[in-house]
Coordinates of C-alpha atoms and ligand atoms in Angstrom, one line a residue:
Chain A
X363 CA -24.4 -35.6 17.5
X364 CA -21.0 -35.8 19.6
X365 CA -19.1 -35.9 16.9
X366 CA -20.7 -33.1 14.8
X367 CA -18.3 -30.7 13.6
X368 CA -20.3 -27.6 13.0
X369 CA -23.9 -27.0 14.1
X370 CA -27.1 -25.4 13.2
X371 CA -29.4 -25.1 16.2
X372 CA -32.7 -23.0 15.2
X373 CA -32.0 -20.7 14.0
X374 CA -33.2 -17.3 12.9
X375 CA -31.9 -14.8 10.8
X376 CA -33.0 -11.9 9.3
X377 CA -31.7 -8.5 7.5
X378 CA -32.9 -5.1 8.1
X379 CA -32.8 -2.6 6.0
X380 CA -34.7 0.8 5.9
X381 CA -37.2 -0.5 2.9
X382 CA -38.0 -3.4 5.5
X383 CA -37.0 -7.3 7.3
X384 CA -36.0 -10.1 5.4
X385 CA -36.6 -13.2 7.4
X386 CA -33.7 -15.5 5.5
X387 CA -33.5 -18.2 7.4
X388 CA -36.7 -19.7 10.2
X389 CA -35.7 -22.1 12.5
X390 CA -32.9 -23.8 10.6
X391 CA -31.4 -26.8 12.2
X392 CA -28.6 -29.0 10.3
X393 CA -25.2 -30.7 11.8
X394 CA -22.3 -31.2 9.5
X395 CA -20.0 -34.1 11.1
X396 CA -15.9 -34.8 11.1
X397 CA -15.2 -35.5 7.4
X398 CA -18.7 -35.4 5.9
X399 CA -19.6 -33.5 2.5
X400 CA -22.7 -31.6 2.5
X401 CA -24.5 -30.2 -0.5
X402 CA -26.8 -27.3 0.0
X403 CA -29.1 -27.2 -2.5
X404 CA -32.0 -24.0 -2.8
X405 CA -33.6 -21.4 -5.2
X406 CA -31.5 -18.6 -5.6
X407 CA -32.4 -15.7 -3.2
X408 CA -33.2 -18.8 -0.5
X409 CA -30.5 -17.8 1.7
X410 CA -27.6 -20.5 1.3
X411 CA -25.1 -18.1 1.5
X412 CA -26.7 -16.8 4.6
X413 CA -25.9 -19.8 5.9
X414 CA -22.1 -20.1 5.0
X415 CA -21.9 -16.8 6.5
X416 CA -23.0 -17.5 9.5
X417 CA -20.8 -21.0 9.8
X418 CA -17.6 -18.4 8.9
X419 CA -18.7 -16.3 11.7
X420 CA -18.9 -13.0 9.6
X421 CA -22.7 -12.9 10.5
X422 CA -24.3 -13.4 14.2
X423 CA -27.9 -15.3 14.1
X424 CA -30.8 -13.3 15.8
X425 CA -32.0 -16.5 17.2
X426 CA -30.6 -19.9 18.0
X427 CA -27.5 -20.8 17.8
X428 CA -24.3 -22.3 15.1
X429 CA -21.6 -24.2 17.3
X430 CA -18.6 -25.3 16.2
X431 CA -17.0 -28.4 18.3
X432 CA -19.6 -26.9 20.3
X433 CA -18.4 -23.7 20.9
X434 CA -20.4 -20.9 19.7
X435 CA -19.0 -18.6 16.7
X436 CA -18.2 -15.6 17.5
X437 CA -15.4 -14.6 14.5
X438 CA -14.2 -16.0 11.3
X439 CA -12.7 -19.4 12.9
X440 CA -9.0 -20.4 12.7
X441 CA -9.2 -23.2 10.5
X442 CA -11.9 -22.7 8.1
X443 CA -11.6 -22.2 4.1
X444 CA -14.1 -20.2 2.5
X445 CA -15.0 -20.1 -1.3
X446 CA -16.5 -17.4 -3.5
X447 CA -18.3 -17.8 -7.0
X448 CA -15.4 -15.6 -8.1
X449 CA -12.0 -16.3 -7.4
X450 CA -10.9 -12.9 -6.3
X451 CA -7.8 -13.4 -6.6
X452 CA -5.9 -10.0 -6.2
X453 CA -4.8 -8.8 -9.7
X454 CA -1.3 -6.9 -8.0
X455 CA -0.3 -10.2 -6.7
X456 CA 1.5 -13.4 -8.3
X457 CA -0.5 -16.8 -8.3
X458 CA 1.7 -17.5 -5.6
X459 CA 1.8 -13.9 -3.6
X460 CA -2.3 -15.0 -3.7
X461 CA -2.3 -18.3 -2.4
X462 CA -0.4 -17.1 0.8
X463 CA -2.5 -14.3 1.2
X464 CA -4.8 -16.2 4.2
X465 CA -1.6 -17.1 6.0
X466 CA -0.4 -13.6 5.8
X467 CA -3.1 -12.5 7.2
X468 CA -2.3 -14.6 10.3
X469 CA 1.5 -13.0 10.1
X470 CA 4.7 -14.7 8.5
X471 CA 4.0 -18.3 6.9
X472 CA 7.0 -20.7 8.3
X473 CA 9.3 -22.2 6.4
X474 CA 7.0 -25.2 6.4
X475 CA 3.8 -23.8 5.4
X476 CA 5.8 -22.5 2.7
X477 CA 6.5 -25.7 1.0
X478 CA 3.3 -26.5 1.5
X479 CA 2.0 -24.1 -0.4
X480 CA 4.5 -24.7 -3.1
X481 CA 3.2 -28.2 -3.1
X482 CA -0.2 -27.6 -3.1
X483 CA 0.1 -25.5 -6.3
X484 CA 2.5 -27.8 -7.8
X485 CA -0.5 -30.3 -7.1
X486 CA -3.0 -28.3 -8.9
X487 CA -1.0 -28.4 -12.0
X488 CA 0.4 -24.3 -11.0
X489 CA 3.7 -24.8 -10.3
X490 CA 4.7 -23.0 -13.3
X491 CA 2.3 -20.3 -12.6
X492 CA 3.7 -19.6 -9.2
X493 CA 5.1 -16.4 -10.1
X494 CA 2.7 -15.3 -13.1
X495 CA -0.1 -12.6 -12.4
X496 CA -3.5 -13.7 -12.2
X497 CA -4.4 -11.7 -15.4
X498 CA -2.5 -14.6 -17.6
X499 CA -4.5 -17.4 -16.5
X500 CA -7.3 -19.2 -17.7
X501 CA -10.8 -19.0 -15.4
X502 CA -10.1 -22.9 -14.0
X503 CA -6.2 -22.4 -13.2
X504 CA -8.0 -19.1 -11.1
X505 CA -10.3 -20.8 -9.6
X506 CA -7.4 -23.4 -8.8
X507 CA -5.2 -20.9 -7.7
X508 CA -8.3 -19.8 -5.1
X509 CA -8.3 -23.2 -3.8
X510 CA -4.6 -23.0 -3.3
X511 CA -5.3 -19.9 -1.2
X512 CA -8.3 -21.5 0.9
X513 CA -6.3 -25.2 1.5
X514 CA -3.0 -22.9 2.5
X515 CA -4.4 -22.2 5.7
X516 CA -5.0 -25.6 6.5
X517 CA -8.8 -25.2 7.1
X518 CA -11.0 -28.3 9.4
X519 CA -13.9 -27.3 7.5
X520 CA -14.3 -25.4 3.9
X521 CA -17.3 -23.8 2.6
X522 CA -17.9 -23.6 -0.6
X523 CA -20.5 -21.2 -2.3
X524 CA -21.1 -22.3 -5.7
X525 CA -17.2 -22.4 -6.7
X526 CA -17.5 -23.9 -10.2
X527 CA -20.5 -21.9 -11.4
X528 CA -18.4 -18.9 -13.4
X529 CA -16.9 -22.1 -15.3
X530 CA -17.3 -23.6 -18.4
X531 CA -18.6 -27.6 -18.1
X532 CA -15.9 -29.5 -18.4
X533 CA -14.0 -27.1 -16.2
X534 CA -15.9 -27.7 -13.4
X535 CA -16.4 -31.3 -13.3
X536 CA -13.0 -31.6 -13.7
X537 CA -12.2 -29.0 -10.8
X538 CA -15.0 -31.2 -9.0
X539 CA -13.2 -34.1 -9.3
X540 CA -9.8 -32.5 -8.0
X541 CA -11.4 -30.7 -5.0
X542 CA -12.9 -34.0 -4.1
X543 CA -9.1 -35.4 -4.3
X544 CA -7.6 -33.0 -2.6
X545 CA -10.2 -33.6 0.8
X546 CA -10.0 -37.2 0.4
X547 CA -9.0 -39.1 3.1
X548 CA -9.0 -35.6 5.6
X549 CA -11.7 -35.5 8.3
X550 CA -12.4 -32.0 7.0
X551 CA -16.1 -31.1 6.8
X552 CA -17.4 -29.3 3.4
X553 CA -20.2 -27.4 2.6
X554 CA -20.8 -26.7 -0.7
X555 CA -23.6 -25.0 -1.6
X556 CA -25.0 -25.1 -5.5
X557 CA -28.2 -24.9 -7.8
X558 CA -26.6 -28.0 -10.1
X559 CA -28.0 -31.0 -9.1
X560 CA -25.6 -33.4 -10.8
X561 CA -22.6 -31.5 -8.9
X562 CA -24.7 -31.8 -5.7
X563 CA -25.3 -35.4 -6.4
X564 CA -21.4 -36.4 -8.0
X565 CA -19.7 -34.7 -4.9
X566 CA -21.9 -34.7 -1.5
X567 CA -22.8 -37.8 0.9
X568 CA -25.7 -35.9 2.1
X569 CA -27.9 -33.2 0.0
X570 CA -30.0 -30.9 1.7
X571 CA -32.6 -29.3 -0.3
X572 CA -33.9 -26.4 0.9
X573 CA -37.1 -24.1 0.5
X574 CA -37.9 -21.0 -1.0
X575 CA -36.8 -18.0 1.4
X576 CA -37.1 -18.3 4.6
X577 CA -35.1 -21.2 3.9
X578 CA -36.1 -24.4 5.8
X579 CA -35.0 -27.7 5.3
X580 CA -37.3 -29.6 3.0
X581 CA -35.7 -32.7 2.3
X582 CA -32.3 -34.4 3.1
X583 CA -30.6 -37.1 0.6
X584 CA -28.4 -39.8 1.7
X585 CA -25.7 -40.3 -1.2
X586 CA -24.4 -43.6 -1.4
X587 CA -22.4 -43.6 -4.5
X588 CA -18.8 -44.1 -4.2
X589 CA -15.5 -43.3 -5.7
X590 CA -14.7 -39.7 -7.9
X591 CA -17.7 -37.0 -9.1
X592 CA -16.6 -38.2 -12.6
X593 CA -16.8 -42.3 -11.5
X594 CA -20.4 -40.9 -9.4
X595 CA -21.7 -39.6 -12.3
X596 CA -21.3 -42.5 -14.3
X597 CA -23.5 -44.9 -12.2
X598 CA -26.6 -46.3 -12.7
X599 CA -28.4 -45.1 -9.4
X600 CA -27.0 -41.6 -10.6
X601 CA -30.3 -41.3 -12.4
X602 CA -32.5 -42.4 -9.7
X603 CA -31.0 -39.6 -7.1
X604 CA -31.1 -37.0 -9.7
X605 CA -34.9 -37.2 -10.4
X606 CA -35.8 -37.7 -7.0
X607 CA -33.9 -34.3 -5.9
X608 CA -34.9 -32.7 -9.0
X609 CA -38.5 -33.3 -8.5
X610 CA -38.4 -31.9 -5.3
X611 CA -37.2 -28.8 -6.4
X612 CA -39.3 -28.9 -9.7
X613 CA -42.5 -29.1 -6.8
X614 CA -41.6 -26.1 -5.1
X615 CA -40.5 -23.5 -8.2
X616 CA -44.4 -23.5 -8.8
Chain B
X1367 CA 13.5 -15.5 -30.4
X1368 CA 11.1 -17.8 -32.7
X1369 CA 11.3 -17.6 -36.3
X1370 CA 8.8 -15.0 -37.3
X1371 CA 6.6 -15.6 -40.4
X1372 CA 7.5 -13.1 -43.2
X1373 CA 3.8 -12.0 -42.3
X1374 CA 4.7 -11.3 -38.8
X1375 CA 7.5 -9.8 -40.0
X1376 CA 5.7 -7.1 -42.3
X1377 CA 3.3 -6.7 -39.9
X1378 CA 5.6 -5.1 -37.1
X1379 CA 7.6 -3.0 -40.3
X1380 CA 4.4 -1.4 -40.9
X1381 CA 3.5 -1.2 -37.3
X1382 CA 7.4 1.0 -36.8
X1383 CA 6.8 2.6 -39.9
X1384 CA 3.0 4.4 -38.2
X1385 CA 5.1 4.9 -35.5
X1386 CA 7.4 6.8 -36.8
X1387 CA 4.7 8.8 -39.3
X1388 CA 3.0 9.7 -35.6
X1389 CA 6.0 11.2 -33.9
X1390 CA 7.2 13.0 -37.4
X1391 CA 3.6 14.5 -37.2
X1392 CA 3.6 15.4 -33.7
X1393 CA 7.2 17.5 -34.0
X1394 CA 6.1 18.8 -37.4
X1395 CA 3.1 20.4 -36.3
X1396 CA 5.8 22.1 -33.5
X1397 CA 8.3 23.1 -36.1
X1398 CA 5.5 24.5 -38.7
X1399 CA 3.8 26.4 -36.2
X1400 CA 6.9 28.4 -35.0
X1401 CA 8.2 28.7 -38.0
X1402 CA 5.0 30.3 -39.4
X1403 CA 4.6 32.1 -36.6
X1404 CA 8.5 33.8 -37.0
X1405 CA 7.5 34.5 -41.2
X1406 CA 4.3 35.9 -40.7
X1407 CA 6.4 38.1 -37.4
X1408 CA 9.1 39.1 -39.6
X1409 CA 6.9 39.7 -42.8
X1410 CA 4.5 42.2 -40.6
X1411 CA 1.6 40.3 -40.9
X1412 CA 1.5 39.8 -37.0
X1413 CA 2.2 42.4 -34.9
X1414 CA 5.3 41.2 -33.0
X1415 CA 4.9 43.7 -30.6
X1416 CA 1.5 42.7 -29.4
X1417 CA 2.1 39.0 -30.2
X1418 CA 5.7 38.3 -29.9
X1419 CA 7.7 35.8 -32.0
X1420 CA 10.0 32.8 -31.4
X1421 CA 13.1 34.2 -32.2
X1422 CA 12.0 37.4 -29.6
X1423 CA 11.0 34.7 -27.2
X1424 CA 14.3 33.2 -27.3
X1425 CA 15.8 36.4 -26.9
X1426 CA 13.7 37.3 -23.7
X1427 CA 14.7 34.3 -22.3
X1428 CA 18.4 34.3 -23.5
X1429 CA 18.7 37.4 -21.6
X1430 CA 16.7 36.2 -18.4
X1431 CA 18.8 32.8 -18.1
X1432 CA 22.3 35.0 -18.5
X1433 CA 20.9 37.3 -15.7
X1434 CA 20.1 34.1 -13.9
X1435 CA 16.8 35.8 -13.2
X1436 CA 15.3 32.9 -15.3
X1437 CA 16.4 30.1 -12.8
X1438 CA 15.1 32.3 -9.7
X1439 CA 12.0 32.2 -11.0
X1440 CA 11.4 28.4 -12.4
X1441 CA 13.1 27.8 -8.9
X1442 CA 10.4 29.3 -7.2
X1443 CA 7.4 28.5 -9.2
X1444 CA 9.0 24.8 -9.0
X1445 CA 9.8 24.6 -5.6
X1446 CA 6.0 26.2 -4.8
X1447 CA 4.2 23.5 -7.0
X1448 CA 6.2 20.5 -5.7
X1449 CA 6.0 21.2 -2.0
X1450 CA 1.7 22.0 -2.6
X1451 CA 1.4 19.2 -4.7
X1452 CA 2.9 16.6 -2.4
X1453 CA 1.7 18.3 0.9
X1454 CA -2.1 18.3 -0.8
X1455 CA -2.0 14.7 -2.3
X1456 CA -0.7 13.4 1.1
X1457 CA -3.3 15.4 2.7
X1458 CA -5.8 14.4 0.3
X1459 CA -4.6 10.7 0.4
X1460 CA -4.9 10.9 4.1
X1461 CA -8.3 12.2 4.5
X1462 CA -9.4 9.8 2.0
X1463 CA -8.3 7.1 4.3
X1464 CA -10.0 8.8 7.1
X1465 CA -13.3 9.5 5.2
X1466 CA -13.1 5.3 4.2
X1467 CA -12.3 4.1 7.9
X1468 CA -15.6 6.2 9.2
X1469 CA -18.1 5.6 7.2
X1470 CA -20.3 8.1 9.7
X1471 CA -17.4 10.6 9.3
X1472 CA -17.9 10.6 5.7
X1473 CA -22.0 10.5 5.6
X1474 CA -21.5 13.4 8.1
X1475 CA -19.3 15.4 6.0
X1476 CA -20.4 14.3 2.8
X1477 CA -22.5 17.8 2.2
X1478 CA -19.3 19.6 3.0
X1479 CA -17.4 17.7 0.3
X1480 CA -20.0 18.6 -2.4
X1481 CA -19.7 22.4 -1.3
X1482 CA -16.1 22.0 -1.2
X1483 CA -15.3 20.2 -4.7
X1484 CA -17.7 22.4 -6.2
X1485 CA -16.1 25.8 -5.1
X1486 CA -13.7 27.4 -7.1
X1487 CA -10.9 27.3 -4.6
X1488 CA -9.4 30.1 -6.2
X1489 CA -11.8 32.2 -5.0
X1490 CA -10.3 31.9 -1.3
X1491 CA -7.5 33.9 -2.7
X1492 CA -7.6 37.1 -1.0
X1493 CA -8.6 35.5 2.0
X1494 CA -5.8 33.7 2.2
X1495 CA -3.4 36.7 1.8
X1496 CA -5.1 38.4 4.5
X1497 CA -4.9 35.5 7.1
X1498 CA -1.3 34.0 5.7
X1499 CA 0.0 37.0 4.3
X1500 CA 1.4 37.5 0.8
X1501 CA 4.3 35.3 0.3
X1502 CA 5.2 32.0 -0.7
X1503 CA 3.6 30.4 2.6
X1504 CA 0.2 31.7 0.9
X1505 CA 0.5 30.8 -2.8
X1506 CA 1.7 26.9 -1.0
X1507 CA -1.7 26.8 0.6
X1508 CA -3.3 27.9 -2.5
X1509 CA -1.6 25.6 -4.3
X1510 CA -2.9 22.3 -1.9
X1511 CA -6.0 23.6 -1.2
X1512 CA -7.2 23.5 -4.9
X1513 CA -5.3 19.4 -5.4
X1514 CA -6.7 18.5 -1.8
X1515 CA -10.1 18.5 -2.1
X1516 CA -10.1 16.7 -6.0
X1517 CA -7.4 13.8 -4.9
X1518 CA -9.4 13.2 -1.5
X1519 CA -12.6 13.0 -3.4
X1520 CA -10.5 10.3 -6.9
X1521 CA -9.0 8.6 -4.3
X1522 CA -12.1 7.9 -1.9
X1523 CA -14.0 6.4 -4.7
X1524 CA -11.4 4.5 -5.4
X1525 CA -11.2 2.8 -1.8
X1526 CA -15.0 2.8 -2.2
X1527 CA -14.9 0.9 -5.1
X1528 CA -13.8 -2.1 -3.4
X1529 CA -15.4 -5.6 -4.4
X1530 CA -17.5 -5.9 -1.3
X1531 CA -16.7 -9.8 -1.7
X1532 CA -12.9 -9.5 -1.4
X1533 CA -13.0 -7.9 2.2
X1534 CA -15.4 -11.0 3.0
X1535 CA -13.0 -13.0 1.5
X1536 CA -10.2 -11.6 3.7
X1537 CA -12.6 -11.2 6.7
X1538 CA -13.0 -15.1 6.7
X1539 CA -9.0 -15.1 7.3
X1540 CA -9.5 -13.5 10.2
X1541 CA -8.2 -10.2 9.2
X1542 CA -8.6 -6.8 10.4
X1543 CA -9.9 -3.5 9.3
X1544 CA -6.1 -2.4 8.8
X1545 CA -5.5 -5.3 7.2
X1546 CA -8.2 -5.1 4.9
X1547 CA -7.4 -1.7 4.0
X1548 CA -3.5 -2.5 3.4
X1549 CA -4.2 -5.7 1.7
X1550 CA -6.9 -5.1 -0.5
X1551 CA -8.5 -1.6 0.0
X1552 CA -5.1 0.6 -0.8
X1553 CA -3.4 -1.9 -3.1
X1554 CA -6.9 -2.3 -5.3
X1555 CA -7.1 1.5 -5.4
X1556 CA -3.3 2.4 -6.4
X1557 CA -4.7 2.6 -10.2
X1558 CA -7.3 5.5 -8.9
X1559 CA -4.5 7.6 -6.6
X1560 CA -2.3 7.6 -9.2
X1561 CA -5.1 8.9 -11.7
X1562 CA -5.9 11.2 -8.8
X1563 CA -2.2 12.5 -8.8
X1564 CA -2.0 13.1 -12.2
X1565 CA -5.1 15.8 -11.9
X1566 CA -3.6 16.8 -8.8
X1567 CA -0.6 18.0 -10.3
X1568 CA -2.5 20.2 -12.4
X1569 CA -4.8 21.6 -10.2
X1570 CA -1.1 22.4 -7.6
X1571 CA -0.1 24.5 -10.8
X1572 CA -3.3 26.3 -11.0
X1573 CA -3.3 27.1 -7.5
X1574 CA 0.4 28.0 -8.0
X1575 CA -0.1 30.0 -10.9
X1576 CA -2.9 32.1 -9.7
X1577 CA -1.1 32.8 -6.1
X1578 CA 1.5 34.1 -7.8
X1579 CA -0.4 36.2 -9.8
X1580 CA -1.7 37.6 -6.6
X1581 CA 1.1 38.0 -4.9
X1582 CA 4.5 37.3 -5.2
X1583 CA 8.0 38.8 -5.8
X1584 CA 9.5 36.2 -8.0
X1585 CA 8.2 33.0 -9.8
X1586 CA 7.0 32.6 -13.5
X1587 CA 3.7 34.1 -12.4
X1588 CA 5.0 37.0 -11.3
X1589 CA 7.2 37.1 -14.5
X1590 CA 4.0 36.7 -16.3
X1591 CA 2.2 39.2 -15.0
X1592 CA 5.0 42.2 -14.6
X1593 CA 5.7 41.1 -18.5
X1594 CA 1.7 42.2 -18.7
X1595 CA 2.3 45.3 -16.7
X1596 CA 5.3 47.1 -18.6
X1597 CA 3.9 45.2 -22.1
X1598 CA 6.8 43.2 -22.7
X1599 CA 5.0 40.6 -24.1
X1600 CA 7.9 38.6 -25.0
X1601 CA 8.7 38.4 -21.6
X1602 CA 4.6 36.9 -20.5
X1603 CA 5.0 34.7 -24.0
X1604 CA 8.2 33.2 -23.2
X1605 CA 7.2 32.3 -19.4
X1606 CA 4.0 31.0 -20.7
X1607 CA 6.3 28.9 -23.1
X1608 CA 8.6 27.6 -20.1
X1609 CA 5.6 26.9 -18.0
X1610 CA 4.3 24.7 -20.3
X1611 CA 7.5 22.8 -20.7
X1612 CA 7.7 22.5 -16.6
X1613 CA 3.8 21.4 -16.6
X1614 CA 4.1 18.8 -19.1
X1615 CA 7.6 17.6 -17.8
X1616 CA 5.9 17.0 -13.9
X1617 CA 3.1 15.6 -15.5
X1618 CA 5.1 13.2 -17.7
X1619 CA 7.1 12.2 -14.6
X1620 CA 3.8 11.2 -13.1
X1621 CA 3.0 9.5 -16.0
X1622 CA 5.8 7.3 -16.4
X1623 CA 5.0 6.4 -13.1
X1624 CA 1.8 5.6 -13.4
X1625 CA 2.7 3.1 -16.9
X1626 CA 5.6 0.9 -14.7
X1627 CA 2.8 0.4 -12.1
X1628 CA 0.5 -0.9 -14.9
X1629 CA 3.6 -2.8 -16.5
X1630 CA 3.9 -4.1 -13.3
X1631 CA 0.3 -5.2 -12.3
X1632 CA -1.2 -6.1 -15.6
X1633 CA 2.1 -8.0 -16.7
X1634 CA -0.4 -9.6 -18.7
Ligands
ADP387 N1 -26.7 -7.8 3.4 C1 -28.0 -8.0 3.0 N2 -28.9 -7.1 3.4 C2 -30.2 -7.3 3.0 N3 -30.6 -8.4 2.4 C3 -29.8 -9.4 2.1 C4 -28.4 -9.2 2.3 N4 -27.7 -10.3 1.9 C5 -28.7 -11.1 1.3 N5 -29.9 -10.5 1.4 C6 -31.2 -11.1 1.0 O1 -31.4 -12.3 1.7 C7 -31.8 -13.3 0.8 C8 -30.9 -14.5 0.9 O2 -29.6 -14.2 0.4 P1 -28.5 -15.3 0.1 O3 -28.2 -16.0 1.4 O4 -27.4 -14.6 -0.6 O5 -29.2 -16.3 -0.9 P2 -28.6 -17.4 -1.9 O6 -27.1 -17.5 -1.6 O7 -29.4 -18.6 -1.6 O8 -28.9 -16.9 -3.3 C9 -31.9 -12.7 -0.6 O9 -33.2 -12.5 -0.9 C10 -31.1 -11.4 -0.5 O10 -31.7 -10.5 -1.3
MG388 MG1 -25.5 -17.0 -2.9

């Protein structure tokens, strides 16, 4: 527990609206540590991205608590990298104009952070892109450029909601396979929530299944495969996870 | 800069050859028209009198641009629809700001806006005169008050018509309500104002137009209308003519304006 990064305590939330309450999330209770990879994995409509809101701070719980190095969240932290379905990339700026559009935010980028930016997108095969418009790219090099943006600010932990699914196949367990290589050997802490088991399975140490809304945690999956999504994906106990989670969600769609 | 296929190459020919057909149309249909119009003048079968003709037009306005009367009057007409237009689309631009910051502000007066957009502004016309007067000051309000109310209204729904999901996006960076509204909010709805300017510059003519009518001492309103009055209809015909030219020249400028933005953005 001392060295969890990010922290779920019980807890509650709910949305109000004039038609009625949603209760979205009962009692939830989950710690991500230093440099783990977390997959959550639900029905849509369960609340997952309830949950990444409330570890980016752009949602307060009703109850309980979500700590981060065990301070409570009260705004969008410093060092966090958040990721959409969509890219959103702004259409008025150049690939590059876009990936420093988080440091902006935080005033000029340095000199430094600069180059690093630069060599991030040179990394991500966009180098040549740098000064295109988003409107020229294909929907990977996008959703590349997006992760440009989110790795620019030099986030401790990234939250990921369901970044591949607006790709094609191959796109995305190729995209997998770079994010993966792009956090290796960080002690960042990564939440990705999906509903594809295999990318749950290929990318995650731990997956968390959850229930049908209000989300609770129904099962939790120790991962221990080794090496790339791509190298994951190829062995043998790959199977063996992937119809044990898959049951477990097949169980509660009845 | 590659070499092009003999395909390609017949391909653009006939592409410039359509394009050419169009604008030979385009200034065709112009030269027929007048011309008709000057045969069937000269030949009687129009009343030039009551209907003018291009070559009487040209005379009216021959002797109005020697007089220099004719550059009094664009001068006014011009200098009323530029300084409405720009005063109402920065008035409009800035409300529309104000309505998107206060999203109470803008469910409070939202019933007012309806009423507002709705009303033909030109209707306010006489009050006007008797709270500003008649005189240029009034046919300026005119003017903005008829672009106001339909820019604040395109350009709102443009700042409304944000992806909800960017401003997350940018909210997760920490940034601020400004910044969300100079970063994405504005920039995402520069498309929308500049549509909203282009109707904007209409509706300042309108408003310009019908002021004058109104009231006034000089402009191409008033030359209309005193060309109506003493039945010198080549006089109304060939203001009409050199309002349109004015009309479609602001409008074009706003146009080109609006096409290097797109260049710009879409770059695609
Ligand atoms: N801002 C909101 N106001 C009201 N209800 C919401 C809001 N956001 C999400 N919900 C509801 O809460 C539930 C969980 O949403 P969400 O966390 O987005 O689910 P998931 O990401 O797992 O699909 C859904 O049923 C959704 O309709
Ligand atoms: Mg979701």
């Amino acid at each position: 527990m001392e060295d969890a990064l990010l922290v779920f305590d019980r807890v509650c939330m709910r949305y109000h609206q004039e038609s009625g309450e949603t209760a979205v999330l009962e009692d939830f209770s989950l710690s991500v540590r230093r440099g783990e990879f977390v997959a959550l994995l639900g029905p849509s409509g369960c609340g997952k991205s309830t949950v990444l809101s409330l570890a980016a701070g752009l949602l307060r719980p009703d109850a309980g608590r979500v700590l981060l190095r065990g301070q409570p969240i009260q705004s969008p932290p410093a060092h966090m990298g958040y990721m959409l379905q969509r890219d959103h990339l702004f259409d008025w700026l150049t690939v590059r104009d876009n990936a420093l559009v988080g440091l902006r935010v935080r005033g000029k980028p340095d000199a430094g952070q600069l180059a690093r930016v630069d060599a991030l997108l040179e990394s991500c095969g966009l180098a040549e892109f740098a000064h295109a418009f988003p409107g020229q790219l294909s929907g990977g090099m996008r959703q590349r450029a997006a992760l440009v943006r989110t790795l620019a600010v030099e986030p401790d932990f990234l939250l990921l909601d369901e970044p591949f699914s607006a790709l094609d196949s191959q796109t995305r367990i190729q995209l997998a396979d770079e994010i993966k290589q792009a956090l290796a050997g960080s002690d960042r802490a990564t939440i990705l929530v999906t509903h594809d088991v295999s990318e749950a399975i290929s990318m995650a140490d731990r997956v968390v299944v959850l229930t049908h809304r209000p989300a609770r945690i129904r099962s939790v999956h120790r991962i221990a495969l080794e090496g790339s999504p791509m190298q994951r994906r190829r062995d043998a106990q790959f199977r063996d996870y992937f119809d044990r989670i898959w049951k477990e969600l097949d169980v509660h769609v009845q | 800069m590659y070499n092009e296929s003999a395909a390609q190459k017949k391909y653009l020919a006939g592409l410039r050859h359509k394009k050419w057909g169009i604008t030979a149309a385009r200034w065709g249909i112009l030269v027929v028209f007048l011309l008709l119009w000057e045969a069937l003048a000269r030949l009687g079968v129009i009343d030039a009198f009551l209907l003018s003709s291009p070559s009487r037009m040209a005379g009216a306005l021959w002797t109005l641009a020697r007089t220099g009367e004719l550059w009094l009057h664009v001068g006014v007409t011009l200098w009323e629809t530029i300084v409405g237009f720009v005063v109402g689309s920065v008035l409009g631009i800035a409300l529309a700001v104000a309505l998107w910051w206060s999203d109470t502000l803008c469910r409070i007066l939202d019933p007012y806006l309806v009423v507002l957009n709705a009303l033909p502004k030109i209707a306010l016309g006489p009050v006007l005169i008797v709270w500003i007067g008649s005189g240029m000051p009034a046919i300026i309000v005119m003017s903005l008050l008829v672009s106001v109310i339909v820019t604040m209204v395109t350009v709102l729904g443009g700042f409304l018509g944000t992806e909800p999901e960017k401003l997350t996006l940018l909210r997760s960076f920490g940034a601020s309500k400004l910044q969300c509204f100079t970063m994405v909010v504005f920039p995402g709805a520069l498309p929308t104002t500049v549509s909203a300017l282009k109707l904007g510059i209409g509706m300042s003519w309108v408003g310009v137009i019908v002021g004058e009518f109104l009231v006034s001492r000089a402009g191409l309103g008033y030359l209309i209308v005193y060309g109506g009055q003493v039945f010198k209809l080549d006089l109304v015909m060939a203001g009409t003519a050199v309002l349109c030219v004015l009309a479609a020249l602001m409008y074009l400028g706003v146009a080109y304006c609006e096409k290097r933005l797109r260049a710009r953005r879409a770059h695609a």
